[in-house]
Short mmCIF file of C-alpha atoms (C1' of nucleotides) and ligand atoms in Angstrom, two decimals:
data_model
loop_
_atom_site.label_atom_id
_atom_site.label_comp_id
_atom_site.label_asym_id
_atom_site.label_seq_id
_atom_site.Cartn_x
_atom_site.Cartn_y
_atom_site.Cartn_z
CA MET B 1 0.07 -0.25 0.02
CA LEU B 2 2.76 2.54 0.87
CA SER B 3 6.28 2.68 -0.48
CA ASN B 4 9.25 1.98 1.55
CA ALA B 5 10.07 5.58 1.05
CA CYS B 6 6.80 6.67 2.57
CA LYS B 7 7.02 4.42 5.49
CA TYR B 8 10.53 5.65 6.37
CA ALA B 9 9.17 9.36 5.91
CA ILE B 10 5.96 8.68 8.11
CA ARG B 11 8.23 7.06 10.69
CA SER B 12 10.78 9.83 10.67
CA ILE B 13 8.11 12.37 11.05
CA LEU B 14 6.77 10.66 14.20
CA TYR B 15 10.14 10.23 15.56
CA LEU B 16 11.05 13.90 14.99
CA ALA B 17 7.49 14.81 16.64
CA ILE B 18 8.43 12.97 19.70
CA ASN B 19 12.14 13.54 20.02
CA SER B 20 12.98 16.80 18.34
CA SER B 21 12.36 20.60 19.16
CA GLU B 22 13.80 23.93 18.03
CA ASP B 23 16.53 23.40 20.73
CA ASN B 24 17.16 19.74 19.90
CA LYS B 25 17.71 19.31 16.34
CA ILE B 26 18.61 15.64 15.18
CA GLY B 27 20.91 14.83 12.09
CA VAL B 28 20.14 12.26 9.66
CA LYS B 29 22.66 9.90 10.90
CA ILE B 30 20.96 9.50 14.51
CA ILE B 31 17.55 9.33 12.73
CA ALA B 32 18.66 6.76 10.37
CA GLU B 33 20.35 4.69 12.99
CA GLU B 34 17.38 4.93 15.54
CA LEU B 35 14.80 4.04 12.50
CA GLU B 36 17.19 1.48 10.80
CA THR B 37 16.81 2.73 7.39
CA PRO B 38 19.39 3.62 4.88
CA GLN B 39 20.92 6.82 5.86
CA PRO B 40 21.47 8.62 2.44
CA PHE B 41 18.23 7.44 1.28
CA LEU B 42 16.42 8.96 4.13
CA ALA B 43 18.42 12.03 3.62
CA LYS B 44 16.72 12.36 0.32
CA LEU B 45 13.21 12.00 1.89
CA LEU B 46 13.68 14.32 4.64
CA GLN B 47 15.02 17.07 1.79
CA GLN B 48 11.93 16.53 0.08
CA LEU B 49 9.80 16.85 3.41
CA THR B 50 11.63 20.02 4.17
CA ARG B 51 10.98 21.34 0.50
CA ASP B 52 7.24 20.73 1.51
CA LYS B 53 7.50 22.54 4.58
CA LEU B 54 6.54 19.32 6.51
CA VAL B 55 9.98 19.10 8.56
CA SER B 56 12.19 22.09 9.43
CA SER B 57 15.93 22.10 8.97
CA THR B 58 19.19 23.94 9.81
CA LYS B 59 22.67 23.24 8.61
CA GLY B 60 26.01 23.53 10.30
CA PRO B 61 27.11 22.57 13.53
CA ASN B 62 24.26 21.77 15.96
CA GLY B 63 22.08 21.67 12.92
CA GLY B 64 19.63 18.97 11.78
CA PHE B 65 16.05 18.22 11.38
CA TYR B 66 13.18 19.08 13.79
CA LEU B 67 9.66 20.14 13.87
CA ASP B 68 8.17 23.35 14.58
CA SER B 69 4.87 24.21 15.92
CA LYS B 70 3.38 24.70 12.51
CA ASN B 71 4.98 21.40 11.34
CA ARG B 72 3.26 19.91 14.05
CA LYS B 73 -0.14 21.10 12.84
CA ASN B 74 0.15 19.08 9.54
CA ALA B 75 -1.22 15.42 9.26
CA ILE B 76 0.46 12.28 8.43
CA TRP B 77 -1.63 12.47 5.24
CA ASP B 78 0.47 15.44 4.12
CA VAL B 79 3.51 13.23 4.26
CA ILE B 80 1.95 10.64 2.16
CA ILE B 81 0.85 13.36 -0.53
CA SER B 82 4.42 14.52 -0.51
CA ILE B 83 6.28 11.06 -0.93
CA ASP B 84 3.87 8.72 -2.48
CA GLY B 85 0.84 10.64 -3.77
CA THR B 86 -2.66 9.71 -2.96
CA SER B 87 -3.34 7.27 -5.82
CA LYS B 88 -2.79 4.15 -3.92
CA PHE B 89 -5.60 4.90 -1.89
CA ASP B 90 -8.03 5.54 -4.59
CA ASN B 91 -7.21 2.59 -6.67
CA CYS B 92 -9.14 -0.73 -6.45
CA PHE B 93 -7.48 -3.52 -4.54
CA LEU B 94 -7.65 -5.76 -7.51
CA GLY B 95 -6.75 -3.33 -10.06
CA LEU B 96 -9.75 -2.45 -11.82
CA ALA B 97 -10.19 1.19 -13.32
CA LYS B 98 -12.53 2.46 -11.17
CA CYS B 99 -13.30 1.86 -7.52
CA ASP B 100 -16.71 2.83 -6.20
CA ASP B 101 -19.65 1.50 -4.57
CA ARG B 102 -21.74 1.22 -7.69
CA ASN B 103 -19.27 -1.30 -9.37
CA PRO B 104 -17.66 -3.13 -6.58
CA CYS B 105 -15.01 -5.78 -7.37
CA PRO B 106 -15.34 -9.07 -5.10
CA VAL B 107 -13.52 -7.39 -2.25
CA HIS B 108 -14.62 -3.79 -2.40
CA PHE B 109 -16.90 -3.88 0.47
CA ILE B 110 -14.18 -5.56 2.58
CA VAL B 111 -11.30 -3.14 1.64
CA SER B 112 -13.47 -0.01 1.53
CA PRO B 113 -14.26 0.28 5.27
CA PHE B 114 -10.67 -0.20 6.16
CA LYS B 115 -9.46 2.69 3.66
CA ASP B 116 -11.89 5.17 5.25
CA LYS B 117 -10.63 4.09 8.60
CA ILE B 118 -6.92 4.37 7.87
CA LEU B 119 -7.60 7.62 5.93
CA SER B 120 -9.22 9.39 8.86
CA SER B 121 -6.50 8.09 10.91
CA PHE B 122 -4.07 9.86 8.75
CA ARG B 123 -6.04 12.87 7.53
CA ASP B 124 -8.22 13.97 10.61
CA LYS B 125 -5.39 14.01 13.29
CA THR B 126 -2.66 16.54 13.45
CA ILE B 127 0.68 15.15 13.88
CA ASP B 128 0.67 16.86 17.48
CA GLU B 129 -2.66 14.70 18.33
CA TYR B 130 -1.07 11.56 16.59
CA VAL B 131 1.86 11.82 19.00
CA VAL B 132 -0.38 12.24 22.19
CA GLU B 133 -2.07 9.12 21.12
CA ILE B 134 0.98 7.15 20.51
CA LYS B 135 2.28 8.30 23.91
CA ASN B 136 -0.92 7.31 25.73
CA THR B 137 -1.17 3.87 24.15
CA ASN B 138 2.62 2.95 24.14
CA ARG B 139 2.86 2.54 20.36
CA VAL B 140 5.93 1.41 18.64
CA ILE B 141 7.67 3.61 16.04
CA SER B 142 11.41 2.86 15.82
CA LEU B 143 12.79 -0.78 15.45
CA LYS B 144 14.79 -0.55 18.67
CA ASP B 145 11.67 -0.27 20.70
CA LEU B 146 10.53 -3.61 19.81
CA ASP B 147 9.85 -6.23 22.26
CA LEU B 148 9.33 -3.72 25.04
CA PHE B 149 7.09 -6.22 26.95
CA GLU B 150 9.34 -9.18 26.17
CA ASN B 151 9.05 -10.67 29.76
CA GLU B 152 5.61 -9.55 30.87
CA ASP B 153 3.46 -12.34 29.54
CA SER B 154 -0.16 -11.20 29.84
CA MET V 1 -0.77 -4.57 -1.12
CA LEU V 2 -0.83 -7.07 -4.08
CA SER V 3 1.42 -6.71 -7.06
CA ASN V 4 -0.05 -5.83 -10.60
CA ALA V 5 1.26 -9.54 -11.19
CA CYS V 6 -1.03 -10.94 -8.55
CA LYS V 7 -4.13 -8.63 -9.33
CA TYR V 8 -4.03 -9.90 -12.74
CA ALA V 9 -3.63 -13.49 -11.57
CA ILE V 10 -6.73 -13.22 -9.19
CA ARG V 11 -8.60 -11.70 -11.96
CA SER V 12 -7.84 -14.35 -14.41
CA ILE V 13 -8.60 -17.11 -12.16
CA LEU V 14 -12.03 -15.45 -11.37
CA TYR V 15 -12.62 -14.95 -15.05
CA LEU V 16 -11.64 -18.56 -15.71
CA ALA V 17 -14.06 -19.87 -13.10
CA ILE V 18 -17.01 -17.90 -14.18
CA ASN V 19 -16.52 -18.45 -18.13
CA SER V 20 -14.62 -21.35 -18.83
CA SER V 21 -15.00 -25.32 -18.54
CA GLU V 22 -13.45 -28.32 -19.93
CA ASP V 23 -15.38 -28.02 -22.96
CA ASN V 24 -14.80 -24.14 -23.27
CA LYS V 25 -11.20 -23.39 -22.92
CA ILE V 26 -10.13 -19.74 -23.28
CA GLY V 27 -6.84 -18.36 -24.96
CA VAL V 28 -4.78 -15.93 -23.53
CA LYS V 29 -5.59 -13.38 -26.07
CA ILE V 30 -9.30 -13.45 -25.22
CA ILE V 31 -8.40 -13.36 -21.28
CA ALA V 32 -6.14 -10.36 -21.78
CA GLU V 33 -8.50 -8.52 -23.91
CA GLU V 34 -11.35 -9.10 -21.50
CA LEU V 35 -9.18 -8.23 -18.52
CA GLU V 36 -7.38 -5.51 -20.25
CA THR V 37 -4.07 -6.79 -19.18
CA PRO V 38 -0.77 -6.85 -21.24
CA GLN V 39 -1.08 -10.09 -22.96
CA PRO V 40 2.44 -11.47 -22.89
CA PHE V 41 2.86 -10.48 -19.34
CA LEU V 42 -0.36 -12.45 -18.43
CA ALA V 43 0.79 -15.30 -20.58
CA LYS V 44 3.77 -15.75 -18.21
CA LEU V 45 1.57 -15.48 -15.02
CA LEU V 46 -0.90 -18.35 -16.39
CA GLN V 47 2.09 -20.68 -17.18
CA GLN V 48 2.98 -20.01 -13.63
CA LEU V 49 -0.38 -20.84 -12.37
CA THR V 50 -0.31 -23.84 -14.67
CA ARG V 51 2.79 -25.05 -13.04
CA ASP V 52 1.30 -24.68 -9.60
CA LYS V 53 -1.83 -26.62 -10.88
CA LEU V 54 -4.06 -23.93 -10.02
CA VAL V 55 -5.14 -23.67 -13.80
CA SER V 56 -5.30 -26.26 -16.46
CA SER V 57 -4.51 -25.90 -20.08
CA THR V 58 -3.99 -27.73 -23.26
CA LYS V 59 -2.13 -26.67 -26.40
CA GLY V 60 -3.20 -26.74 -29.93
CA PRO V 61 -6.45 -25.65 -31.88
CA ASN V 62 -9.44 -25.30 -29.26
CA GLY V 63 -6.75 -25.42 -26.70
CA GLY V 64 -6.40 -22.73 -24.01
CA PHE V 65 -6.87 -22.31 -20.16
CA TYR V 66 -9.79 -23.44 -17.98
CA LEU V 67 -10.45 -24.54 -14.76
CA ASP V 68 -11.28 -28.20 -13.78
CA SER V 69 -13.27 -29.31 -10.82
CA LYS V 70 -9.94 -29.94 -8.69
CA ASN V 71 -8.76 -26.24 -9.55
CA ARG V 72 -12.08 -24.99 -8.34
CA LYS V 73 -11.42 -26.52 -4.94
CA ASN V 74 -8.49 -24.10 -4.59
CA ALA V 75 -8.75 -20.76 -2.77
CA ILE V 76 -7.62 -17.20 -3.93
CA TRP V 77 -5.18 -17.42 -1.35
CA ASP V 78 -3.28 -20.26 -3.32
CA VAL V 79 -3.05 -17.67 -6.18
CA ILE V 80 -1.36 -15.07 -4.04
CA ILE V 81 1.02 -17.70 -2.50
CA SER V 82 1.81 -18.69 -6.22
CA ILE V 83 2.34 -15.28 -7.58
CA ASP V 84 3.46 -12.87 -4.54
CA GLY V 85 4.06 -14.96 -1.70
CA THR V 86 2.65 -13.98 1.68
CA SER V 87 5.04 -11.73 3.06
CA LYS V 88 2.92 -8.48 2.26
CA PHE V 89 0.28 -9.89 4.48
CA ASP V 90 2.64 -10.54 7.37
CA ASN V 91 4.63 -7.29 7.34
CA CYS V 92 3.94 -4.26 9.34
CA PHE V 93 1.94 -1.35 7.50
CA LEU V 94 4.57 0.98 8.66
CA GLY V 95 7.48 -1.12 7.92
CA LEU V 96 8.51 -1.98 11.28
CA ALA V 97 10.54 -5.59 11.66
CA LYS V 98 7.68 -7.36 13.48
CA CYS V 99 3.94 -7.20 13.44
CA ASP V 100 2.22 -8.46 16.29
CA ASP V 101 -0.24 -7.06 19.09
CA ARG V 102 2.12 -6.84 21.71
CA ASN V 103 4.38 -4.26 20.01
CA PRO V 104 1.75 -2.50 17.94
CA CYS V 105 2.99 0.44 15.63
CA PRO V 106 0.44 3.50 15.55
CA VAL V 107 -1.79 2.03 13.04
CA HIS V 108 -1.60 -1.61 13.84
CA PHE V 109 -4.88 -2.03 15.48
CA ILE V 110 -6.49 -0.45 12.35
CA VAL V 111 -4.81 -2.58 9.95
CA SER V 112 -4.82 -5.74 11.86
CA PRO V 113 -8.78 -6.37 11.68
CA PHE V 114 -8.58 -5.68 8.05
CA LYS V 115 -5.93 -8.05 7.31
CA ASP V 116 -7.72 -10.95 9.18
CA LYS V 117 -10.93 -10.22 7.06
CA ILE V 118 -9.37 -10.12 3.85
CA LEU V 119 -7.15 -12.99 4.77
CA SER V 120 -10.20 -15.07 5.63
CA SER V 121 -12.03 -13.80 2.45
CA PHE V 122 -9.20 -15.09 0.26
CA ARG V 123 -8.22 -18.38 2.03
CA ASP V 124 -11.12 -19.70 3.68
CA LYS V 125 -13.45 -19.96 0.48
CA THR V 126 -12.91 -22.09 -2.44
CA ILE V 127 -12.97 -20.62 -5.78
CA ASP V 128 -16.15 -22.18 -6.14
CA GLU V 129 -17.86 -20.47 -3.34
CA TYR V 130 -16.32 -17.29 -4.26
CA VAL V 131 -17.97 -17.31 -7.56
CA VAL V 132 -21.14 -18.07 -6.19
CA GLU V 133 -20.89 -15.13 -3.97
CA ILE V 134 -19.82 -13.03 -6.98
CA LYS V 135 -22.74 -14.22 -8.93
CA ASN V 136 -25.23 -13.46 -6.12
CA THR V 137 -24.12 -9.96 -5.26
CA ASN V 138 -23.16 -8.87 -8.69
CA ARG V 139 -19.61 -7.95 -8.29
CA VAL V 140 -17.40 -6.72 -11.17
CA ILE V 141 -14.34 -8.61 -12.44
CA SER V 142 -13.30 -7.29 -15.86
CA LEU V 143 -13.06 -3.76 -16.66
CA LYS V 144 -15.51 -4.03 -19.55
CA ASP V 145 -18.35 -4.89 -16.98
CA LEU V 146 -17.93 -1.51 -15.50
CA ASP V 147 -20.69 0.88 -14.97
CA LEU V 148 -23.40 -1.73 -14.99
CA PHE V 149 -25.80 0.39 -13.32
CA GLU V 150 -25.07 3.61 -15.23
CA ASN V 151 -28.72 4.75 -15.50
CA GLU V 152 -30.31 3.44 -12.58
CA ASP V 153 -29.48 5.83 -9.61
CA SER V 154 -30.68 4.40 -6.31
"C1'" DA T 1 38.85 34.52 9.16
"C1'" DT T 2 38.94 29.59 9.34
"C1'" DA T 3 37.69 25.18 10.10
"C1'" DA T 4 34.34 21.77 11.08
"C1'" DA T 5 29.69 20.19 10.78
"C1'" DA T 6 25.62 19.44 8.58
"C1'" DA T 7 22.01 19.69 5.14
"C1'" DA T 8 21.07 20.28 -0.18
"C1'" DA T 9 21.70 18.99 -4.55
"C1'" DG T 10 22.57 16.09 -8.34
"C1'" DA T 11 24.46 12.27 -10.76
"C1'" DG T 12 24.74 7.49 -10.73
"C1'" DA T 13 24.27 2.32 -9.62
"C1'" DT T 14 21.39 -1.60 -8.35
"C1'" DT T 15 17.60 -4.45 -7.94
"C1'" DC T 16 12.84 -5.33 -8.76
"C1'" DT T 17 8.77 -5.19 -11.31
"C1'" DT T 18 6.76 -4.91 -15.50
"C1'" DG T 19 6.35 -6.05 -19.93
"C1'" DT T 20 7.85 -7.97 -24.90
"C1'" DC T 21 10.11 -10.88 -28.17
"C1'" DT T 22 11.50 -15.22 -30.20
"C1'" DT T 23 11.78 -20.06 -30.61
"C1'" DA T 24 10.20 -24.68 -29.13
"C1'" DA T 25 6.97 -28.00 -28.03
"C1'" DA T 26 2.41 -30.04 -28.07
"C1'" DC T 27 -2.00 -30.91 -29.91
"C1'" DT T 28 -6.07 -30.97 -33.46
"C1'" DC T 29 -7.85 -31.68 -37.73
"C1'" DG T 30 -7.99 -32.34 -42.45
"C1'" DC Z 1 1.52 -37.10 -42.11
"C1'" DG Z 2 1.57 -31.82 -42.10
"C1'" DA Z 3 -0.31 -27.42 -41.60
"C1'" DG Z 4 -2.09 -24.48 -38.28
"C1'" DT Z 5 -2.87 -23.26 -33.61
"C1'" DT Z 6 -2.07 -22.41 -28.96
"C1'" DT Z 7 0.70 -22.90 -24.59
"C1'" DA Z 8 5.61 -23.34 -22.74
"C1'" DA Z 9 10.00 -21.40 -21.97
"C1'" DG Z 10 13.64 -18.48 -21.85
"C1'" DA Z 11 16.08 -14.55 -23.07
"C1'" DC Z 12 15.69 -9.78 -23.28
"C1'" DA Z 13 14.02 -4.53 -22.69
"C1'" DA Z 14 12.14 -0.90 -20.25
"C1'" DG Z 15 10.93 1.41 -15.90
"C1'" DA Z 16 10.52 2.50 -11.34
"C1'" DA Z 17 11.98 1.99 -6.68
"C1'" DT Z 18 15.69 1.73 -3.97
"C1'" DC Z 19 19.95 2.93 -2.28
"C1'" DT Z 20 24.91 5.16 -2.75
"C1'" DC Z 21 28.34 8.54 -3.73
"C1'" DT Z 22 30.30 13.15 -4.41
"C1'" DT Z 23 30.23 18.10 -4.53
"C1'" DT Z 24 28.24 22.09 -2.94
"C1'" DT Z 25 26.20 25.36 0.24
"C1'" DT Z 26 25.05 27.09 4.79
"C1'" DT Z 27 25.98 27.60 9.42
"C1'" DT Z 28 28.45 27.46 13.86
"C1'" DA Z 29 32.48 27.66 16.88
"C1'" DT Z 30 36.89 28.74 17.70
S1 FES S 1 -13.67 -1.72 -6.61
FE1 FES S 1 -12.12 -3.02 -6.02
S2 FES S 1 -11.58 -2.24 -4.05
FE2 FES S 1 -13.06 -1.01 -4.77
S1 FES S 2 2.89 -3.56 13.75
FE1 FES S 2 2.40 -2.08 12.27
S2 FES S 2 0.68 -2.96 11.25
FE2 FES S 2 1.10 -4.51 12.99
#
DNA sequence: ATAAAAAAAGAGATTCTTGTCTTAAACTCG
DNA sequence: CGAGTTTAAGACAAGAATCTCTTTTTTTAT
């Protein structure tokens, strides 16, 4: 559904939302290590996001990427638009030319409610709100955070 | 989620399930036209499906592809395994290394129920059963069938 | 000023997916 | 048998996605 590029970008934005500030800019190197993504490739993506004003950056020593308060008012959806475009969300799951309720493919009514949900999750919440939700519910973003509950079987 | 190749393959199987029989084999050319897919590419896919005994074929005049009663007992899931493999269904939507309920990414609990549904739709029904469902509910398979209800606004 | 640090930019390499082309093999029918 | 038809197979080509490398520009700190 999403390209690798877009997945990296979303995870970067969330990472920056949680860990960065104007006083604490983070370099590509760190971000790439934390998210375990290819470094120069991620750099390209961050450049793209910066061009589209979804993240902020400064050069030089103590420079790096961060989110200012304006950036935090955007939605994940804006990241998807910037990197992947929206076509993958509009297209039919089985590749038919059109996807709508009146000419549904065999899985349309399974796929369609899911699309709506994920869409509203990405589009109707600001990054800020997203982060609050992530913190409240202990969601994982980077890879290194995995297996948080390794030894606490429920 | 699914590759083009896999979408073509699924649509072909469904097309053959509805339109072919041992007495009515269908050539690649016709199938490719009906589904509006690149012909030689589809031929490759049908060869692959034939190797995996998901479709049947005979060469020569009046030859072509068809589904025998054994083929019809398979599931769409078998097509996906044959063409794409299952990894796309196992992987995390945001590209994290593992996808499970204990280390959920921010969208895990949105994506996960959908995966279960689509999976059971593909895995727990035979092609035969799928076709019955398609016929009962007027689902669209090829592109040419689109806009069936053009002038019957509900 | 100068040196170091970091992003920006652009060219290039690799791999994967998609798609094409050509030849071989098998089958049918006259 | 022999001509025609259709799948099978394999090599090949184009394109996109992914990833890398090098150079330039900007900023900070000394
Ligand atoms: S028509 Fe196929 S997903 Fe909507
Ligand atoms: S952990 Fe991301 S979808 Fe399950």
